[in-house]
Structure formats: structure tokens, C-alpha cells
PDB file of N, CA, C and O in Angstrom:
ATOM      1  N   MET A   1    -109.946 -39.819 -57.906  1.00  0.00           N
ATOM      2  CA  MET A   1    -111.003 -38.894 -58.164  1.00  0.00           C
ATOM      3  C   MET A   1    -111.376 -39.020 -59.641  1.00  0.00           C
ATOM      4  O   MET A   1    -110.507 -39.070 -60.493  1.00  0.00           O
ATOM      5  N   ILE A   2    -112.650 -39.134 -59.883  1.00  0.00           N
ATOM      6  CA  ILE A   2    -113.141 -39.199 -61.256  1.00  0.00           C
ATOM      7  C   ILE A   2    -114.214 -38.134 -61.415  1.00  0.00           C
ATOM      8  O   ILE A   2    -115.123 -38.027 -60.593  1.00  0.00           O
ATOM      9  N   ASP A   3    -114.082 -37.337 -62.461  1.00  0.00           N
ATOM     10  CA  ASP A   3    -115.157 -36.418 -62.806  1.00  0.00           C
ATOM     11  C   ASP A   3    -115.455 -36.577 -64.296  1.00  0.00           C
ATOM     12  O   ASP A   3    -114.981 -37.518 -64.924  1.00  0.00           O
ATOM     13  N   ARG A   4    -116.188 -35.675 -64.849  1.00  0.00           N
ATOM     14  CA  ARG A   4    -116.625 -35.803 -66.236  1.00  0.00           C
ATOM     15  C   ARG A   4    -115.472 -35.829 -67.231  1.00  0.00           C
ATOM     16  O   ARG A   4    -115.530 -36.518 -68.246  1.00  0.00           O
ATOM     17  N   ASP A   5    -114.400 -35.085 -66.945  1.00  0.00           N
ATOM     18  CA  ASP A   5    -113.321 -34.916 -67.908  1.00  0.00           C
ATOM     19  C   ASP A   5    -112.005 -35.570 -67.516  1.00  0.00           C
ATOM     20  O   ASP A   5    -111.107 -35.664 -68.350  1.00  0.00           O
ATOM     21  N   THR A   6    -111.846 -35.986 -66.259  1.00  0.00           N
ATOM     22  CA  THR A   6    -110.548 -36.475 -65.806  1.00  0.00           C
ATOM     23  C   THR A   6    -110.664 -37.634 -64.815  1.00  0.00           C
ATOM     24  O   THR A   6    -111.684 -37.801 -64.152  1.00  0.00           O
ATOM     25  N   VAL A   7    -109.563 -38.365 -64.748  1.00  0.00           N
ATOM     26  CA  VAL A   7    -109.348 -39.359 -63.700  1.00  0.00           C
ATOM     27  C   VAL A   7    -108.031 -38.982 -63.043  1.00  0.00           C
ATOM     28  O   VAL A   7    -107.049 -38.708 -63.738  1.00  0.00           O
ATOM     29  N   GLN A   8    -108.022 -38.935 -61.725  1.00  0.00           N
ATOM     30  CA  GLN A   8    -106.778 -38.691 -61.016  1.00  0.00           C
ATOM     31  C   GLN A   8    -106.626 -39.748 -59.937  1.00  0.00           C
ATOM     32  O   GLN A   8    -107.568 -40.040 -59.204  1.00  0.00           O
ATOM     33  N   LEU A   9    -105.430 -40.317 -59.864  1.00  0.00           N
ATOM     34  CA  LEU A   9    -105.169 -41.411 -58.954  1.00  0.00           C
ATOM     35  C   LEU A   9    -103.876 -41.145 -58.208  1.00  0.00           C
ATOM     36  O   LEU A   9    -102.902 -40.667 -58.790  1.00  0.00           O
ATOM     37  N   SER A  10    -103.872 -41.443 -56.928  1.00  0.00           N
ATOM     38  CA  SER A  10    -102.627 -41.410 -56.165  1.00  0.00           C
ATOM     39  C   SER A  10    -102.482 -42.732 -55.426  1.00  0.00           C
ATOM     40  O   SER A  10    -103.451 -43.273 -54.894  1.00  0.00           O
ATOM     41  N   VAL A  11    -101.275 -43.264 -55.448  1.00  0.00           N
ATOM     42  CA  VAL A  11    -100.928 -44.471 -54.716  1.00  0.00           C
ATOM     43  C   VAL A  11     -99.788 -44.080 -53.791  1.00  0.00           C
ATOM     44  O   VAL A  11     -98.738 -43.635 -54.254  1.00  0.00           O
ATOM     45  N   THR A  12    -100.016 -44.200 -52.491  1.00  0.00           N
ATOM     46  CA  THR A  12     -99.020 -43.756 -51.526  1.00  0.00           C
ATOM     47  C   THR A  12     -98.736 -44.846 -50.499  1.00  0.00           C
ATOM     48  O   THR A  12     -99.577 -45.706 -50.238  1.00  0.00           O
ATOM     49  N   ASP A  13     -97.544 -44.778 -49.920  1.00  0.00           N
ATOM     50  CA  ASP A  13     -97.154 -45.733 -48.895  1.00  0.00           C
ATOM     51  C   ASP A  13     -96.235 -45.030 -47.908  1.00  0.00           C
ATOM     52  O   ASP A  13     -95.282 -44.357 -48.312  1.00  0.00           O
ATOM     53  N   ALA A  14     -96.524 -45.176 -46.640  1.00  0.00           N
ATOM     54  CA  ALA A  14     -95.684 -44.609 -45.587  1.00  0.00           C
ATOM     55  C   ALA A  14     -94.861 -45.720 -44.948  1.00  0.00           C
ATOM     56  O   ALA A  14     -95.359 -46.821 -44.721  1.00  0.00           O
ATOM     57  N   LEU A  15     -93.617 -45.425 -44.673  1.00  0.00           N
ATOM     58  CA  LEU A  15     -92.721 -46.387 -44.046  1.00  0.00           C
ATOM     59  C   LEU A  15     -93.149 -46.649 -42.616  1.00  0.00           C
ATOM     60  O   LEU A  15     -93.432 -45.722 -41.864  1.00  0.00           O
ATOM     61  N   GLY A  16     -93.208 -47.907 -42.247  1.00  0.00           N
ATOM     62  CA  GLY A  16     -93.528 -48.264 -40.867  1.00  0.00           C
ATOM     63  C   GLY A  16     -94.838 -49.003 -40.746  1.00  0.00           C
ATOM     64  O   GLY A  16     -95.429 -49.442 -41.733  1.00  0.00           O
ATOM     65  N   HIS A  17     -95.287 -49.103 -39.494  1.00  0.00           N
ATOM     66  CA  HIS A  17     -96.514 -49.834 -39.176  1.00  0.00           C
ATOM     67  C   HIS A  17     -97.307 -49.061 -38.139  1.00  0.00           C
ATOM     68  O   HIS A  17     -96.783 -48.186 -37.450  1.00  0.00           O
ATOM     69  N   ASP A  18     -98.558 -49.410 -38.008  1.00  0.00           N
ATOM     70  CA  ASP A  18     -99.438 -48.870 -36.980  1.00  0.00           C
ATOM     71  C   ASP A  18     -99.519 -47.345 -37.064  1.00  0.00           C
ATOM     72  O   ASP A  18     -99.512 -46.783 -38.142  1.00  0.00           O
ATOM     73  N   VAL A  19     -99.586 -46.687 -35.917  1.00  0.00           N
ATOM     74  CA  VAL A  19     -99.744 -45.228 -35.870  1.00  0.00           C
ATOM     75  C   VAL A  19     -98.544 -44.515 -36.482  1.00  0.00           C
ATOM     76  O   VAL A  19     -98.686 -43.467 -37.101  1.00  0.00           O
ATOM     77  N   ASP A  20     -97.363 -45.108 -36.340  1.00  0.00           N
ATOM     78  CA  ASP A  20     -96.163 -44.494 -36.902  1.00  0.00           C
ATOM     79  C   ASP A  20     -96.262 -44.312 -38.413  1.00  0.00           C
ATOM     80  O   ASP A  20     -95.678 -43.386 -38.966  1.00  0.00           O
ATOM     81  N   ALA A  21     -96.969 -45.166 -39.087  1.00  0.00           N
ATOM     82  CA  ALA A  21     -97.173 -45.036 -40.528  1.00  0.00           C
ATOM     83  C   ALA A  21     -98.476 -44.316 -40.851  1.00  0.00           C
ATOM     84  O   ALA A  21     -98.570 -43.618 -41.856  1.00  0.00           O
ATOM     85  N   ALA A  22     -99.486 -44.478 -40.003  1.00  0.00           N
ATOM     86  CA  ALA A  22    -100.793 -43.869 -40.276  1.00  0.00           C
ATOM     87  C   ALA A  22    -100.739 -42.350 -40.238  1.00  0.00           C
ATOM     88  O   ALA A  22    -101.402 -41.690 -41.047  1.00  0.00           O
ATOM     89  N   LEU A  23     -99.981 -41.782 -39.323  1.00  0.00           N
ATOM     90  CA  LEU A  23     -99.922 -40.320 -39.220  1.00  0.00           C
ATOM     91  C   LEU A  23     -99.325 -39.671 -40.463  1.00  0.00           C
ATOM     92  O   LEU A  23     -99.940 -38.764 -41.045  1.00  0.00           O
ATOM     93  N   PRO A  24     -98.146 -40.077 -40.934  1.00  0.00           N
ATOM     94  CA  PRO A  24     -97.633 -39.449 -42.158  1.00  0.00           C
ATOM     95  C   PRO A  24     -98.489 -39.770 -43.385  1.00  0.00           C
ATOM     96  O   PRO A  24     -98.614 -38.932 -44.282  1.00  0.00           O
ATOM     97  N   ALA A  25     -99.085 -40.958 -43.434  1.00  0.00           N
ATOM     98  CA  ALA A  25     -99.956 -41.294 -44.556  1.00  0.00           C
ATOM     99  C   ALA A  25    -101.160 -40.357 -44.608  1.00  0.00           C
ATOM    100  O   ALA A  25    -101.544 -39.874 -45.675  1.00  0.00           O
ATOM    101  N   THR A  26    -101.742 -40.087 -43.449  1.00  0.00           N
ATOM    102  CA  THR A  26    -102.883 -39.177 -43.373  1.00  0.00           C
ATOM    103  C   THR A  26    -102.477 -37.758 -43.739  1.00  0.00           C
ATOM    104  O   THR A  26    -103.204 -37.060 -44.464  1.00  0.00           O
ATOM    105  N   LEU A  27    -101.320 -37.325 -43.278  1.00  0.00           N
ATOM    106  CA  LEU A  27    -100.801 -36.003 -43.626  1.00  0.00           C
ATOM    107  C   LEU A  27    -100.608 -35.877 -45.130  1.00  0.00           C
ATOM    108  O   LEU A  27    -101.012 -34.886 -45.746  1.00  0.00           O
ATOM    109  N   LEU A  28    -100.035 -36.888 -45.732  1.00  0.00           N
ATOM    110  CA  LEU A  28     -99.781 -36.881 -47.173  1.00  0.00           C
ATOM    111  C   LEU A  28    -101.079 -36.825 -47.973  1.00  0.00           C
ATOM    112  O   LEU A  28    -101.226 -35.993 -48.872  1.00  0.00           O
ATOM    113  N   VAL A  29    -102.020 -37.684 -47.643  1.00  0.00           N
ATOM    114  CA  VAL A  29    -103.300 -37.710 -48.369  1.00  0.00           C
ATOM    115  C   VAL A  29    -104.026 -36.378 -48.204  1.00  0.00           C
ATOM    116  O   VAL A  29    -104.587 -35.839 -49.164  1.00  0.00           O
ATOM    117  N   GLY A  30    -104.001 -35.819 -46.995  1.00  0.00           N
ATOM    118  CA  GLY A  30    -104.645 -34.528 -46.766  1.00  0.00           C
ATOM    119  C   GLY A  30    -104.019 -33.413 -47.585  1.00  0.00           C
ATOM    120  O   GLY A  30    -104.720 -32.572 -48.155  1.00  0.00           O
ATOM    121  N   ALA A  31    -102.698 -33.402 -47.663  1.00  0.00           N
ATOM    122  CA  ALA A  31    -102.007 -32.363 -48.446  1.00  0.00           C
ATOM    123  C   ALA A  31    -102.322 -32.502 -49.935  1.00  0.00           C
ATOM    124  O   ALA A  31    -102.561 -31.509 -50.626  1.00  0.00           O
ATOM    125  N   LEU A  32    -102.324 -33.732 -50.435  1.00  0.00           N
ATOM    126  CA  LEU A  32    -102.661 -33.953 -51.844  1.00  0.00           C
ATOM    127  C   LEU A  32    -104.095 -33.532 -52.141  1.00  0.00           C
ATOM    128  O   LEU A  32    -104.375 -32.862 -53.141  1.00  0.00           O
ATOM    129  N   ARG A  33    -105.005 -33.902 -51.265  1.00  0.00           N
ATOM    130  CA  ARG A  33    -106.420 -33.564 -51.460  1.00  0.00           C
ATOM    131  C   ARG A  33    -106.632 -32.051 -51.429  1.00  0.00           C
ATOM    132  O   ARG A  33    -107.338 -31.491 -52.268  1.00  0.00           O
ATOM    133  N   ARG A  34    -106.013 -31.401 -50.469  1.00  0.00           N
ATOM    134  CA  ARG A  34    -106.153 -29.944 -50.358  1.00  0.00           C
ATOM    135  C   ARG A  34    -105.650 -29.255 -51.619  1.00  0.00           C
ATOM    136  O   ARG A  34    -106.307 -28.355 -52.161  1.00  0.00           O
ATOM    137  N   ALA A  35    -104.493 -29.673 -52.104  1.00  0.00           N
ATOM    138  CA  ALA A  35    -103.925 -29.057 -53.306  1.00  0.00           C
ATOM    139  C   ALA A  35    -104.804 -29.322 -54.529  1.00  0.00           C
ATOM    140  O   ALA A  35    -105.048 -28.411 -55.331  1.00  0.00           O
ATOM    141  N   ARG A  36    -105.285 -30.557 -54.676  1.00  0.00           N
ATOM    142  CA  ARG A  36    -106.137 -30.890 -55.819  1.00  0.00           C
ATOM    143  C   ARG A  36    -107.423 -30.069 -55.804  1.00  0.00           C
ATOM    144  O   ARG A  36    -107.835 -29.514 -56.814  1.00  0.00           O
ATOM    145  N   ARG A  37    -108.040 -29.975 -54.631  1.00  0.00           N
ATOM    146  CA  ARG A  37    -109.295 -29.221 -54.535  1.00  0.00           C
ATOM    147  C   ARG A  37    -109.096 -27.734 -54.762  1.00  0.00           C
ATOM    148  O   ARG A  37    -110.032 -27.034 -55.157  1.00  0.00           O
ATOM    149  N   ALA A  38    -107.876 -27.240 -54.527  1.00  0.00           N
ATOM    150  CA  ALA A  38    -107.571 -25.831 -54.774  1.00  0.00           C
ATOM    151  C   ALA A  38    -107.245 -25.575 -56.249  1.00  0.00           C
ATOM    152  O   ALA A  38    -106.978 -24.448 -56.637  1.00  0.00           O
ATOM    153  N   GLY A  39    -107.243 -26.642 -57.061  1.00  0.00           N
ATOM    154  CA  GLY A  39    -107.013 -26.486 -58.494  1.00  0.00           C
ATOM    155  C   GLY A  39    -105.563 -26.599 -58.923  1.00  0.00           C
ATOM    156  O   GLY A  39    -105.231 -26.278 -60.070  1.00  0.00           O
ATOM    157  N   ALA A  40    -104.693 -27.074 -58.037  1.00  0.00           N
ATOM    158  CA  ALA A  40    -103.274 -27.205 -58.379  1.00  0.00           C
ATOM    159  C   ALA A  40    -103.071 -28.305 -59.418  1.00  0.00           C
ATOM    160  O   ALA A  40    -103.757 -29.320 -59.408  1.00  0.00           O
ATOM    161  N   ASP A  41    -102.097 -28.078 -60.306  1.00  0.00           N
ATOM    162  CA  ASP A  41    -101.756 -29.134 -61.257  1.00  0.00           C
ATOM    163  C   ASP A  41    -100.989 -30.242 -60.524  1.00  0.00           C
ATOM    164  O   ASP A  41    -100.683 -30.134 -59.337  1.00  0.00           O
ATOM    165  N   LEU A  42    -100.691 -31.319 -61.223  1.00  0.00           N
ATOM    166  CA  LEU A  42    -100.095 -32.483 -60.586  1.00  0.00           C
ATOM    167  C   LEU A  42     -98.744 -32.170 -59.938  1.00  0.00           C
ATOM    168  O   LEU A  42     -98.476 -32.603 -58.819  1.00  0.00           O
ATOM    169  N   ALA A  43     -97.904 -31.405 -60.621  1.00  0.00           N
ATOM    170  CA  ALA A  43     -96.590 -31.056 -60.068  1.00  0.00           C
ATOM    171  C   ALA A  43     -96.742 -30.229 -58.793  1.00  0.00           C
ATOM    172  O   ALA A  43     -96.018 -30.445 -57.813  1.00  0.00           O
ATOM    173  N   GLU A  44     -97.674 -29.311 -58.786  1.00  0.00           N
ATOM    174  CA  GLU A  44     -97.887 -28.483 -57.589  1.00  0.00           C
ATOM    175  C   GLU A  44     -98.466 -29.326 -56.446  1.00  0.00           C
ATOM    176  O   GLU A  44     -98.130 -29.104 -55.281  1.00  0.00           O
ATOM    177  N   GLN A  45     -99.309 -30.278 -56.770  1.00  0.00           N
ATOM    178  CA  GLN A  45     -99.816 -31.174 -55.729  1.00  0.00           C
ATOM    179  C   GLN A  45     -98.656 -31.919 -55.065  1.00  0.00           C
ATOM    180  O   GLN A  45     -98.598 -32.031 -53.835  1.00  0.00           O
ATOM    181  N   ALA A  46     -97.728 -32.409 -55.876  1.00  0.00           N
ATOM    182  CA  ALA A  46     -96.563 -33.114 -55.334  1.00  0.00           C
ATOM    183  C   ALA A  46     -95.706 -32.172 -54.487  1.00  0.00           C
ATOM    184  O   ALA A  46     -95.232 -32.551 -53.416  1.00  0.00           O
ATOM    185  N   ARG A  47     -95.511 -30.927 -54.951  1.00  0.00           N
ATOM    186  CA  ARG A  47     -94.720 -29.958 -54.176  1.00  0.00           C
ATOM    187  C   ARG A  47     -95.374 -29.668 -52.832  1.00  0.00           C
ATOM    188  O   ARG A  47     -94.698 -29.600 -51.805  1.00  0.00           O
ATOM    189  N   GLN A  48     -96.687 -29.488 -52.829  1.00  0.00           N
ATOM    190  CA  GLN A  48     -97.368 -29.186 -51.575  1.00  0.00           C
ATOM    191  C   GLN A  48     -97.338 -30.382 -50.623  1.00  0.00           C
ATOM    192  O   GLN A  48     -97.184 -30.214 -49.414  1.00  0.00           O
ATOM    193  N   ALA A  49     -97.451 -31.587 -51.151  1.00  0.00           N
ATOM    194  CA  ALA A  49     -97.346 -32.773 -50.302  1.00  0.00           C
ATOM    195  C   ALA A  49     -95.940 -32.890 -49.725  1.00  0.00           C
ATOM    196  O   ALA A  49     -95.767 -33.187 -48.540  1.00  0.00           O
ATOM    197  N   ASP A  50     -94.935 -32.624 -50.553  1.00  0.00           N
ATOM    198  CA  ASP A  50     -93.552 -32.653 -50.082  1.00  0.00           C
ATOM    199  C   ASP A  50     -93.336 -31.615 -48.983  1.00  0.00           C
ATOM    200  O   ASP A  50     -92.713 -31.901 -47.952  1.00  0.00           O
ATOM    201  N   ARG A  51     -93.865 -30.419 -49.186  1.00  0.00           N
ATOM    202  CA  ARG A  51     -93.732 -29.357 -48.185  1.00  0.00           C
ATOM    203  C   ARG A  51     -94.397 -29.766 -46.865  1.00  0.00           C
ATOM    204  O   ARG A  51     -93.829 -29.570 -45.794  1.00  0.00           O
ATOM    205  N   ALA A  52     -95.581 -30.347 -46.938  1.00  0.00           N
ATOM    206  CA  ALA A  52     -96.272 -30.781 -45.724  1.00  0.00           C
ATOM    207  C   ALA A  52     -95.462 -31.836 -44.987  1.00  0.00           C
ATOM    208  O   ALA A  52     -95.349 -31.790 -43.755  1.00  0.00           O
ATOM    209  N   MET A  53     -94.880 -32.767 -45.729  1.00  0.00           N
ATOM    210  CA  MET A  53     -94.071 -33.800 -45.085  1.00  0.00           C
ATOM    211  C   MET A  53     -92.824 -33.200 -44.447  1.00  0.00           C
ATOM    212  O   MET A  53     -92.445 -33.586 -43.345  1.00  0.00           O
ATOM    213  N   ARG A  54     -92.191 -32.249 -45.128  1.00  0.00           N
ATOM    214  CA  ARG A  54     -90.984 -31.633 -44.570  1.00  0.00           C
ATOM    215  C   ARG A  54     -91.305 -30.813 -43.311  1.00  0.00           C
ATOM    216  O   ARG A  54     -90.510 -30.789 -42.380  1.00  0.00           O
ATOM    217  N   GLU A  55     -92.437 -30.166 -43.313  1.00  0.00           N
ATOM    218  CA  GLU A  55     -92.791 -29.291 -42.188  1.00  0.00           C
ATOM    219  C   GLU A  55     -93.404 -30.052 -41.020  1.00  0.00           C
ATOM    220  O   GLU A  55     -93.227 -29.645 -39.870  1.00  0.00           O
ATOM    221  N   HIS A  56     -94.131 -31.131 -41.287  1.00  0.00           N
ATOM    222  CA  HIS A  56     -94.895 -31.785 -40.226  1.00  0.00           C
ATOM    223  C   HIS A  56     -94.687 -33.298 -40.131  1.00  0.00           C
ATOM    224  O   HIS A  56     -95.274 -33.930 -39.258  1.00  0.00           O
ATOM    225  N   GLY A  57     -93.892 -33.865 -41.006  1.00  0.00           N
ATOM    226  CA  GLY A  57     -93.785 -35.319 -41.096  1.00  0.00           C
ATOM    227  C   GLY A  57     -92.890 -35.987 -40.083  1.00  0.00           C
ATOM    228  O   GLY A  57     -92.759 -37.208 -40.093  1.00  0.00           O
ATOM    229  N   ARG A  58     -92.257 -35.223 -39.213  1.00  0.00           N
ATOM    230  CA  ARG A  58     -91.403 -35.801 -38.159  1.00  0.00           C
ATOM    231  C   ARG A  58     -90.386 -36.784 -38.713  1.00  0.00           C
ATOM    232  O   ARG A  58     -90.176 -37.861 -38.182  1.00  0.00           O
ATOM    233  N   GLN A  59     -89.791 -36.420 -39.820  1.00  0.00           N
ATOM    234  CA  GLN A  59     -88.764 -37.226 -40.487  1.00  0.00           C
ATOM    235  C   GLN A  59     -89.274 -38.600 -40.897  1.00  0.00           C
ATOM    236  O   GLN A  59     -88.520 -39.567 -40.940  1.00  0.00           O
ATOM    237  N   SER A  60     -90.553 -38.696 -41.195  1.00  0.00           N
ATOM    238  CA  SER A  60     -91.124 -39.928 -41.733  1.00  0.00           C
ATOM    239  C   SER A  60     -90.820 -40.007 -43.223  1.00  0.00           C
ATOM    240  O   SER A  60     -90.539 -39.001 -43.867  1.00  0.00           O
ATOM    241  N   TYR A  61     -90.902 -41.200 -43.760  1.00  0.00           N
ATOM    242  CA  TYR A  61     -90.670 -41.397 -45.189  1.00  0.00           C
ATOM    243  C   TYR A  61     -91.928 -41.941 -45.842  1.00  0.00           C
ATOM    244  O   TYR A  61     -92.575 -42.841 -45.315  1.00  0.00           O
ATOM    245  N   VAL A  62     -92.246 -41.367 -46.986  1.00  0.00           N
ATOM    246  CA  VAL A  62     -93.386 -41.824 -47.774  1.00  0.00           C
ATOM    247  C   VAL A  62     -92.983 -41.901 -49.242  1.00  0.00           C
ATOM    248  O   VAL A  62     -92.065 -41.210 -49.674  1.00  0.00           O
ATOM    249  N   THR A  63     -93.661 -42.746 -49.967  1.00  0.00           N
ATOM    250  CA  THR A  63     -93.501 -42.805 -51.412  1.00  0.00           C
ATOM    251  C   THR A  63     -94.870 -42.616 -52.035  1.00  0.00           C
ATOM    252  O   THR A  63     -95.897 -42.845 -51.399  1.00  0.00           O
ATOM    253  N   GLY A  64     -94.871 -42.195 -53.276  1.00  0.00           N
ATOM    254  CA  GLY A  64     -96.160 -42.023 -53.932  1.00  0.00           C
ATOM    255  C   GLY A  64     -96.034 -41.852 -55.427  1.00  0.00           C
ATOM    256  O   GLY A  64     -95.001 -41.428 -55.941  1.00  0.00           O
ATOM    257  N   GLN A  65     -97.087 -42.218 -56.100  1.00  0.00           N
ATOM    258  CA  GLN A  65     -97.222 -42.000 -57.529  1.00  0.00           C
ATOM    259  C   GLN A  65     -98.536 -41.259 -57.752  1.00  0.00           C
ATOM    260  O   GLN A  65     -99.552 -41.601 -57.134  1.00  0.00           O
ATOM    261  N   LEU A  66     -98.476 -40.268 -58.602  1.00  0.00           N
ATOM    262  CA  LEU A  66     -99.660 -39.480 -58.951  1.00  0.00           C
ATOM    263  C   LEU A  66     -99.898 -39.634 -60.447  1.00  0.00           C
ATOM    264  O   LEU A  66     -98.958 -39.549 -61.243  1.00  0.00           O
ATOM    265  N   LEU A  67    -101.142 -39.849 -60.831  1.00  0.00           N
ATOM    266  CA  LEU A  67    -101.501 -40.030 -62.232  1.00  0.00           C
ATOM    267  C   LEU A  67    -102.730 -39.191 -62.538  1.00  0.00           C
ATOM    268  O   LEU A  67    -103.701 -39.207 -61.784  1.00  0.00           O
ATOM    269  N   HIS A  68    -102.679 -38.479 -63.645  1.00  0.00           N
ATOM    270  CA  HIS A  68    -103.807 -37.674 -64.110  1.00  0.00           C
ATOM    271  C   HIS A  68    -104.063 -38.057 -65.566  1.00  0.00           C
ATOM    272  O   HIS A  68    -103.151 -38.058 -66.387  1.00  0.00           O
ATOM    273  N   ILE A  69    -105.301 -38.414 -65.879  1.00  0.00           N
ATOM    274  CA  ILE A  69    -105.677 -38.798 -67.241  1.00  0.00           C
ATOM    275  C   ILE A  69    -106.822 -37.913 -67.703  1.00  0.00           C
ATOM    276  O   ILE A  69    -107.852 -37.820 -67.030  1.00  0.00           O
ATOM    277  N   SER A  70    -106.651 -37.292 -68.851  1.00  0.00           N
ATOM    278  CA  SER A  70    -107.731 -36.530 -69.464  1.00  0.00           C
ATOM    279  C   SER A  70    -108.634 -37.494 -70.218  1.00  0.00           C
ATOM    280  O   SER A  70    -108.167 -38.252 -71.071  1.00  0.00           O
ATOM    281  N   LEU A  71    -109.913 -37.459 -69.901  1.00  0.00           N
ATOM    282  CA  LEU A  71    -110.866 -38.299 -70.617  1.00  0.00           C
ATOM    283  C   LEU A  71    -111.305 -37.664 -71.932  1.00  0.00           C
ATOM    284  O   LEU A  71    -111.996 -38.298 -72.727  1.00  0.00           O
ATOM    285  N   ILE A  72    -110.872 -36.443 -72.155  1.00  0.00           N
ATOM    286  CA  ILE A  72    -111.206 -35.744 -73.394  1.00  0.00           C
ATOM    287  C   ILE A  72    -110.256 -36.139 -74.516  1.00  0.00           C
ATOM    288  O   ILE A  72    -110.678 -36.510 -75.610  1.00  0.00           O
ATOM    289  N   ASP A  73    -108.929 -36.058 -74.240  1.00  0.00           N
ATOM    290  CA  ASP A  73    -107.953 -36.338 -75.287  1.00  0.00           C
ATOM    291  C   ASP A  73    -106.976 -37.469 -74.948  1.00  0.00           C
ATOM    292  O   ASP A  73    -106.096 -37.784 -75.736  1.00  0.00           O
ATOM    293  N   GLY A  74    -107.120 -38.087 -73.782  1.00  0.00           N
ATOM    294  CA  GLY A  74    -106.258 -39.192 -73.407  1.00  0.00           C
ATOM    295  C   GLY A  74    -104.891 -38.794 -72.885  1.00  0.00           C
ATOM    296  O   GLY A  74    -104.079 -39.654 -72.551  1.00  0.00           O
ATOM    297  N   LYS A  75    -104.611 -37.507 -72.796  1.00  0.00           N
ATOM    298  CA  LYS A  75    -103.319 -37.033 -72.300  1.00  0.00           C
ATOM    299  C   LYS A  75    -103.133 -37.487 -70.850  1.00  0.00           C
ATOM    300  O   LYS A  75    -104.063 -37.428 -70.053  1.00  0.00           O
ATOM    301  N   THR A  76    -101.928 -37.955 -70.538  1.00  0.00           N
ATOM    302  CA  THR A  76    -101.641 -38.395 -69.184  1.00  0.00           C
ATOM    303  C   THR A  76    -100.446 -37.650 -68.608  1.00  0.00           C
ATOM    304  O   THR A  76     -99.563 -37.199 -69.346  1.00  0.00           O
ATOM    305  N   GLU A  77    -100.447 -37.518 -67.293  1.00  0.00           N
ATOM    306  CA  GLU A  77     -99.303 -36.993 -66.548  1.00  0.00           C
ATOM    307  C   GLU A  77     -99.043 -37.981 -65.426  1.00  0.00           C
ATOM    308  O   GLU A  77     -99.975 -38.515 -64.832  1.00  0.00           O
ATOM    309  N   PHE A  78     -97.757 -38.195 -65.121  1.00  0.00           N
ATOM    310  CA  PHE A  78     -97.383 -39.143 -64.088  1.00  0.00           C
ATOM    311  C   PHE A  78     -96.224 -38.571 -63.275  1.00  0.00           C
ATOM    312  O   PHE A  78     -95.277 -38.048 -63.862  1.00  0.00           O
ATOM    313  N   ILE A  79     -96.311 -38.683 -61.973  1.00  0.00           N
ATOM    314  CA  ILE A  79     -95.224 -38.261 -61.092  1.00  0.00           C
ATOM    315  C   ILE A  79     -94.925 -39.402 -60.131  1.00  0.00           C
ATOM    316  O   ILE A  79     -95.833 -39.976 -59.536  1.00  0.00           O
ATOM    317  N   ASN A  80     -93.651 -39.726 -60.003  1.00  0.00           N
ATOM    318  CA  ASN A  80     -93.180 -40.744 -59.082  1.00  0.00           C
ATOM    319  C   ASN A  80     -92.286 -40.024 -58.058  1.00  0.00           C
ATOM    320  O   ASN A  80     -91.294 -39.413 -58.438  1.00  0.00           O
ATOM    321  N   ALA A  81     -92.658 -40.089 -56.807  1.00  0.00           N
ATOM    322  CA  ALA A  81     -91.893 -39.376 -55.777  1.00  0.00           C
ATOM    323  C   ALA A  81     -91.743 -40.265 -54.556  1.00  0.00           C
ATOM    324  O   ALA A  81     -92.600 -41.104 -54.271  1.00  0.00           O
ATOM    325  N   GLY A  82     -90.664 -40.086 -53.832  1.00  0.00           N
ATOM    326  CA  GLY A  82     -90.508 -40.909 -52.655  1.00  0.00           C
ATOM    327  C   GLY A  82     -89.311 -40.564 -51.815  1.00  0.00           C
ATOM    328  O   GLY A  82     -88.619 -39.588 -52.064  1.00  0.00           O
ATOM    329  N   HIS A  83     -89.089 -41.396 -50.837  1.00  0.00           N
ATOM    330  CA  HIS A  83     -87.993 -41.158 -49.907  1.00  0.00           C
ATOM    331  C   HIS A  83     -86.667 -41.492 -50.577  1.00  0.00           C
ATOM    332  O   HIS A  83     -86.616 -42.233 -51.546  1.00  0.00           O
ATOM    333  N   PRO A  84     -85.582 -40.927 -50.021  1.00  0.00           N
ATOM    334  CA  PRO A  84     -84.262 -41.147 -50.639  1.00  0.00           C
ATOM    335  C   PRO A  84     -83.816 -42.595 -50.536  1.00  0.00           C
ATOM    336  O   PRO A  84     -84.226 -43.344 -49.726  1.00  0.00           O
TER     337      PRO A  84
END
């Protein structure tokens, strides 16, 4: 997502192939998008994605990196999260 003041990027990967990987990947992206659009900071976005996976992920495993860059002052935030 790019707007006037920020760039936010997420790189995610779900374990598996075909529908078995597509379902948790879609769940993860949806949870991240919902949290971001609600104004959550990067850490809260990761928490909400983790919660969605725990509640609905059917014991699937996903990994992801979240990056937020301020275009105003160059400040960056980075979160690396994934399966055990």
C-alpha cells in the first residue's frame, strides 16, 4: 500500500500447495488488510493476523514480513513472523 506519506509492504507465504495453501494465505491477507484499514499499527496488524490464523487457520502455517516506511522522515518498522 502506498499513500502520500507512507509505504507499507507485506510478504507472506503459506505452507503447502493448491487450495491447502490458498485458504490460509487468503485468511492472512484479509486479516492484515482489515487491521491496516482500521488504522492499526504494524504490531497490532501482526497480532490480528496471528489471532485470525489461530482461530480459523486449521493448524496451517504461514510466514510473513511486514514493513512500514514513512515517506516524511524515512522512519521504518519491520516485523518478521512465522511458523515455529
